């Protein structure tokens, strides 16, 4: 409101000044210029100057209203979802500046739409994945159930088949769990509670999940983490992610090898290295290992669904960190997990 | 389209640039100040020259008023002064005119004190005051000298004067003040109070008394003659005389302008100088600037913003240098103009000071600065940022593969390679140096080509000129009734032991009537043109209204003035040597016999007077014309009377002249002495002068020599200053270039040192580089300057066409400049070496800057 | 969706025998919102390619199309607007303007456009890059790492659609370089920008969504 008042006052005082100056001019002319023709000429010239100034003012207004018109046009176009017509993106004018910002805003709003579309597609993909993966165990179960229906089955065979069936059910269970986690991850329906928590505990939790298997294979499990280090992370989910990586490491390291965890805090991120002496990953596959259901050729014999690293990557990425891998075939692999400090 | 308002960042960058690069910007400001100063100086000088010419005309005219009306009644003066076109007017009521024989042809009016009028004719007493009491009088020094009045307040003055009715009186006054003024040669006033006036001539302010002179100043001093007549006509006044100020005569004004024109040309030189200097200084940091531009273009600075940025920088530098520049210009003006413009009481530098030249100087300097900033930017704006960075790092790729022998390289070879870099900068340096040398050589050769002997031979072929007091200066009108120098004086001079020759010259004016043939001949002569298609001869004399009057009188009535001149000795020899005959030829015996005359009309080809074989009657005697010559009385001192402005000269032997006019005084005498006894003669002259109680003017040879020296300096001074400035700039550019080359290669030198070059080897390298540069400069400028001096200058000298110039070859400026260049090329790199080898080697290798 | 496409880019230096083919017919497409790494040995033409993509250099043959607009058809003025709004550069040699403070350097592209930054966003970046207390210092008072952070902030603050980085960690020690990479990846994720980075470090290239190899001016599969 005050701005309005100020502008009004300014306009009024300028007009007043103009009137005063005109009066002064008239007085000077009448006092000092003797010839009437010269007087009138001077007045005519002054009137001409004022007219030109007025024209300039009118032209400025015209430009401002055309500016407003262009902006409204742009908004109309964007609202109906088409590209604005008169858009010169790289012109150095006020119009382009505003138009550029409007288009940016439109893009951001559009993103949301696109995002929900993508989510739908993802869910569809997930559903098809699930149904595909589930097919095999279910078929097996049906088969065995059918066999077991036969009363004439010998007892050892029955026990064997039952054992296989329970194995398949475990696998099914594991698959479903992973799938559920994956779906939650993709659709973002689980909440990450990011806190500043000590890293050592998280690592300890992760290690505890693979301790047994490592002992079994005779792989040394080492951890080196300063107890004072804290990171921004969700302890539960991060432990799970680290657990998945450790699981992988243990799986692909032959007996007698070692898996070591080292923590190095940097400026923005804290780096957690998980080094194993396993079979290694060829360079071409560095990016592939983080994809859904990928399993390396060497690992065909091993258990697993190919979701572990995918989940770990998803969890870490959601915490605004990232994972990188470096490996030498036959010698070992280093997984580096970066978490925000 | 509403343009984006994103120019604030430009202003901020400019401010920061000033804060961070103080030294460089200070140098630029000084350079701008210098350029502004030079421009202002050039315009001030040219303006002063023009003003001085106009002032000269004004002095000749005698008043600062635009129009002088004489012979008005007081009533008429009142009406006239109220006309709308008149801005102001001054009035003079005269009581009468002094008629002392001694005063001769000068007109001195006895007038009532009017301070305003006195100011316009520069007749305010400098000693004493204007009269306030009865019986007091204030006089000018010429009159006082003529009358022999003592220069003391209260001295008694006795004057004979005539009142407007014609009766003579003699009155007594007491002197209360006097002055000397350059306007009082022909006319002056003697001031008395109103009381005194009424006493002397009670009817001086009566209604019908036509004794008022009105001097008017108009609003628009154009076409003065027409306006003067118009004013009289519009007020219905007839019978008044009117004269217009020569300074506003259009032909004279054009002449003044064309005289001043050559002094404007140095402005172009200043433009070139200034541009090169500022461009050179800005160019020092061209490497860094290029980097800066690549950066900001990469970050998205539009060409418009870059232009505004550069323009703001130029304006800031220029504006900050404006005031110091004005000071520099003013100081130069103060120092130089007073040498060129002489003969004024006030300091010409201060008198001709006006705001116009300063304003023009500031504007032009702003333009020059803008040009030197924006011109290089055009090249920059065409390139992409990456392209710019590439061009900065570029090393000249050798054209052909040089078959290097053993692959070893020695110091001279290394130094020579340095010459191949930055060819543009070297070209710039060489071009400015060449330009400077051309100018300087031209000026120097002009200066030394002006020969004093030729000048003296022409101006003062004889050692001393002794002239009658009334004919001493060329603006004075010779009073032919004076007897200051008589035949006895001549004899006395002849008897002096030091004197070799004395030649006397006498003149007399006669009123003559032309024969019809002569009249037609003269009219057609002056109506014709001097050159094919050029203006008619009489048009060329437009600047001399009195001459035109005389010609018109001849046309209408056939009457004209003739001047009889007696020639002998050195005067006769001089005339015969220096003028050409337009008809007839000289016969010494016939001339000496005293029955023949030589006629002269105009100093041009063609017959402008009586021809050989015709007769002419002078003062009752008939003479035969021996021949006619192209001369207009150039050897005469002083000027003829106004009526004889247009006249024909009749030269005759002294015998003939004395026969016609036995009792005529000597106008001027030429004396040649034995140069070995100059001192003795000068002593005699001093004594003679002091003992004089009447006007005699003596011109000494030494005076001419001084005049020549001063004149010679004046001819070359403006261009000399500018060419010295240009030379300074060229040397500055050269130094710049050396500095840039040395400083920009800090890294390179660090590499050399890290590879094992000792400090003294580095010194030798730089020294050799400097010497090679100097050699290059010499090769670029030396031969061309030599050829310029040898072949171009003679034609330049010829075109100037001065009669006292003889082409003289000289390469002194070249030699001195090259010596300077050599010194610089040795000193500057070595000086830079100290700066370069600061810091450890690794530091120097690391810094990218 | 491809935000940048290049068709048959060619760039030659010199003539005849001494001709150097910096780029010899490159076709590529950069996907929007992804991190693309360009790898190659030195002299393989990576920097030249990056310059072309950002409009800092013109190819001898071929064209670059950014967001549907061909760069060859743009005039100098339009190119300038393009460079300051659409693209953010992070260069190896920092290229900060020495006469402006850190804050002014960061806001330079915005000042050129005549706009002011979003104060909240500006504060975020300052905090993230640990530059709050260095706002009014001049570039020569900062360490190498500090200057690099300022350069990154400058590239990010105008929220350009594309960030082009030429070995941004080339002059930095390993600690700083890790931080720089982390930050770039972070911003790309958060604000959906496209990042094209030149590196010769395979480790860094791992983090990218896509890797392009350049050898002798050509793309190797």
XYZ file of N, CA, C and O in Angstrom, chain C residues 105-175:
284
model
N 31.073 -14.111 -7.712
C 31.444 -15.085 -8.725
C 30.375 -16.137 -8.894
O 30.028 -16.525 -10.000
N 29.857 -16.600 -7.758
C 28.826 -17.625 -7.831
C 27.597 -17.111 -8.549
O 26.958 -17.836 -9.301
N 27.261 -15.860 -8.283
C 26.040 -15.319 -8.873
C 26.262 -14.702 -10.242
O 25.359 -14.080 -10.782
N 27.467 -14.839 -10.792
C 27.774 -14.136 -12.036
C 26.846 -14.476 -13.190
O 26.316 -13.553 -13.828
N 26.609 -15.764 -13.496
C 25.695 -16.029 -14.621
C 24.308 -15.429 -14.389
O 23.674 -14.934 -15.309
N 23.858 -15.469 -13.149
C 22.555 -14.878 -12.856
C 22.583 -13.369 -13.053
O 21.643 -12.780 -13.576
N 23.681 -12.728 -12.603
C 23.778 -11.281 -12.783
C 23.775 -10.927 -14.258
O 23.203 -9.920 -14.663
N 24.436 -11.783 -15.046
C 24.446 -11.502 -16.483
C 23.032 -11.563 -17.045
O 22.691 -10.855 -17.983
N 22.205 -12.461 -16.448
C 20.831 -12.554 -16.931
C 19.951 -11.512 -16.287
O 18.799 -11.349 -16.660
N 20.480 -10.815 -15.298
C 19.697 -9.774 -14.666
C 18.757 -10.285 -13.589
O 17.903 -9.550 -13.108
N 18.875 -11.553 -13.208
C 17.955 -12.041 -12.167
C 18.683 -12.219 -10.849
O 19.902 -12.216 -10.781
N 17.886 -12.376 -9.805
C 18.445 -12.636 -8.479
C 18.160 -14.085 -8.115
O 17.178 -14.653 -8.578
N 19.003 -14.695 -7.298
C 18.786 -16.113 -6.985
C 17.685 -16.297 -5.945
O 17.365 -15.373 -5.209
N 17.190 -17.499 -5.926
C 16.264 -17.876 -4.860
C 17.066 -17.926 -3.558
O 17.984 -18.732 -3.440
N 16.773 -17.089 -2.577
C 17.642 -17.005 -1.386
C 17.759 -18.329 -0.625
O 18.829 -18.666 -0.126
N 16.654 -19.079 -0.584
C 16.695 -20.360 0.145
C 17.656 -21.314 -0.545
O 18.518 -21.931 0.080
N 17.520 -21.405 -1.850
C 18.363 -22.293 -2.634
C 19.831 -21.895 -2.517
O 20.722 -22.736 -2.344
N 20.063 -20.600 -2.574
C 21.423 -20.085 -2.473
C 22.050 -20.487 -1.136
O 23.197 -20.951 -1.064
N 21.273 -20.326 -0.079
C 21.790 -20.671 1.239
C 22.085 -22.160 1.318
O 23.097 -22.578 1.886
N 21.183 -22.959 0.703
C 21.391 -24.419 0.680
C 22.724 -24.776 0.075
O 23.494 -25.561 0.623
N 22.979 -24.188 -1.093
C 24.239 -24.522 -1.789
C 25.435 -24.071 -0.974
O 26.434 -24.789 -0.827
N 25.330 -22.869 -0.403
C 26.435 -22.373 0.410
C 26.751 -23.347 1.537
O 27.911 -23.683 1.804
N 25.662 -23.797 2.201
C 25.868 -24.686 3.342
C 26.463 -26.000 2.873
O 27.403 -26.514 3.474
N 25.894 -26.524 1.795
C 26.345 -27.822 1.284
C 27.812 -27.789 0.913
O 28.538 -28.763 1.077
N 28.253 -26.675 0.378
C 29.628 -26.567 -0.087
C 30.554 -25.954 0.951
O 31.709 -25.674 0.666
N 30.045 -25.739 2.150
C 30.870 -25.180 3.236
C 31.515 -23.870 2.831
O 32.710 -23.664 3.019
N 30.728 -22.969 2.226
C 31.289 -21.691 1.779
C 30.668 -20.497 2.488
O 30.885 -19.363 2.102
N 29.868 -20.756 3.561
C 29.164 -19.619 4.152
C 30.117 -18.559 4.664
O 29.861 -17.373 4.536
N 31.219 -18.989 5.300
C 32.097 -17.976 5.893
C 33.118 -17.433 4.883
O 33.938 -16.598 5.227
N 33.071 -17.902 3.642
C 34.029 -17.404 2.663
C 33.360 -16.536 1.618
O 33.918 -16.275 0.562
N 32.142 -16.108 1.904
C 31.360 -15.404 0.886
C 32.044 -14.166 0.342
O 31.962 -13.853 -0.827
N 32.682 -13.407 1.218
C 33.212 -12.122 0.778
C 34.708 -12.135 0.531
O 35.330 -11.098 0.419
N 35.268 -13.344 0.429
C 36.698 -13.407 0.137
C 36.897 -13.320 -1.372
O 35.965 -13.478 -2.146
N 38.117 -13.065 -1.800
C 38.430 -13.024 -3.215
C 39.090 -14.339 -3.626
O 39.716 -14.995 -2.804
N 38.955 -14.706 -4.909
C 39.447 -16.024 -5.320
C 40.887 -16.304 -4.950
O 41.237 -17.442 -4.631
N 41.732 -15.289 -4.985
C 43.134 -15.588 -4.695
C 43.376 -15.872 -3.218
O 44.485 -16.244 -2.827
N 42.346 -15.702 -2.392
C 42.520 -16.029 -0.982
C 42.076 -17.450 -0.653
O 42.189 -17.884 0.486
N 41.557 -18.141 -1.665
C 41.048 -19.486 -1.424
C 42.043 -20.538 -1.874
O 42.878 -20.299 -2.736
N 41.904 -21.723 -1.288
C 42.755 -22.821 -1.735
C 42.207 -23.365 -3.048
O 41.140 -22.958 -3.499
N 42.955 -24.280 -3.635
C 42.522 -24.877 -4.897
C 41.169 -25.548 -4.763
O 40.278 -25.377 -5.599
N 41.004 -26.261 -3.679
C 39.741 -26.955 -3.462
C 38.596 -25.965 -3.267
O 37.487 -26.160 -3.774
N 38.897 -24.909 -2.544
C 37.875 -23.898 -2.325
C 37.430 -23.265 -3.617
O 36.232 -23.072 -3.861
N 38.404 -22.941 -4.485
C 38.052 -22.325 -5.756
C 37.201 -23.262 -6.593
O 36.247 -22.832 -7.251
N 37.553 -24.550 -6.525
C 36.775 -25.507 -7.293
C 35.347 -25.563 -6.799
O 34.408 -25.645 -7.577
N 35.184 -25.479 -5.485
C 33.818 -25.500 -4.940
C 33.036 -24.305 -5.417
O 31.851 -24.395 -5.750
N 33.695 -23.155 -5.470
C 33.015 -21.948 -5.959
C 32.586 -22.154 -7.406
O 31.466 -21.798 -7.791
N 33.473 -22.767 -8.192
C 33.138 -22.979 -9.597
C 31.932 -23.890 -9.738
O 31.058 -23.671 -10.573
N 31.890 -24.921 -8.892
C 30.748 -25.834 -8.957
C 29.476 -25.112 -8.548
O 28.433 -25.241 -9.205
N 29.582 -24.340 -7.464
C 28.406 -23.595 -7.022
C 27.909 -22.698 -8.143
O 26.710 -22.589 -8.405
N 28.861 -22.053 -8.847
C 28.490 -21.175 -9.937
C 27.745 -21.934 -11.009
O 26.772 -21.439 -11.584
N 28.214 -23.180 -11.272
C 27.556 -23.954 -12.320
C 26.174 -24.410 -11.898
O 25.299 -24.610 -12.727
N 25.973 -24.573 -10.581
C 24.708 -25.150 -10.119
C 23.633 -24.111 -9.861
O 22.444 -24.390 -9.981
N 24.073 -22.903 -9.504
C 23.106 -21.983 -8.907
C 22.052 -21.500 -9.884
O 20.954 -21.111 -9.477
N 22.369 -21.500 -11.169
C 21.350 -21.039 -12.106
C 20.403 -22.163 -12.482
O 19.544 -21.983 -13.338
N 20.539 -23.304 -11.822
C 19.731 -24.492 -12.113
C 19.681 -24.755 -13.619
O 18.617 -24.803 -14.215
N 20.868 -24.916 -14.235
C 20.860 -25.144 -15.683
C 20.355 -26.549 -15.993
O 20.378 -27.437 -15.140
N 19.924 -26.755 -17.192
C 19.440 -28.070 -17.568
C 20.594 -29.043 -17.738
O 20.449 -30.232 -17.521
N 21.742 -28.519 -18.174
C 22.871 -29.391 -18.464
C 24.089 -28.890 -17.702
O 24.359 -27.698 -17.681
N 24.807 -29.823 -17.063
C 26.086 -29.455 -16.437
C 27.187 -30.154 -17.199
O 27.166 -31.378 -17.355
N 28.136 -29.369 -17.691
C 29.272 -29.937 -18.421
C 30.512 -29.769 -17.556
O 30.866 -28.658 -17.194
N 31.141 -30.882 -17.226
C 32.323 -30.817 -16.365
C 33.508 -31.421 -17.088
O 33.424 -32.542 -17.597
N 34.626 -30.675 -17.140
C 35.827 -31.156 -17.802
C 36.857 -31.487 -16.741
O 37.511 -30.599 -16.197
N 36.978 -32.776 -16.449
C 37.914 -33.234 -15.420
C 37.891 -32.331 -14.203
O 38.890 -31.725 -13.845
N 36.758 -32.220 -13.566
C 36.645 -31.269 -12.458
C 37.539 -31.637 -11.280
O 37.763 -30.813 -10.416
N 38.028 -32.885 -11.261
C 38.874 -33.255 -10.132
C 40.319 -33.384 -10.549
O 41.132 -33.933 -9.816
N 40.654 -32.888 -11.718
C 42.005 -33.083 -12.235
C 43.074 -32.488 -11.345
O 44.137 -33.050 -11.147
N 42.802 -31.296 -10.790
C 43.816 -30.628 -9.989
C 43.663 -30.860 -8.496
O 44.338 -30.230 -7.705
N 42.752 -31.717 -8.122
C 42.462 -31.832 -6.692
C 43.050 -33.106 -6.113
O 43.220 -34.100 -6.817
N 43.280 -33.051 -4.824
C 43.714 -34.285 -4.149
C 42.516 -35.220 -4.020
O 41.381 -34.812 -4.214
N 42.781 -36.455 -3.651
C 41.731 -37.473 -3.738
C 40.561 -37.160 -2.832
O 39.404 -37.407 -3.186
N 40.842 -36.573 -1.675
C 39.755 -36.297 -0.748
C 38.784 -35.297 -1.378
O 37.580 -35.530 -1.461
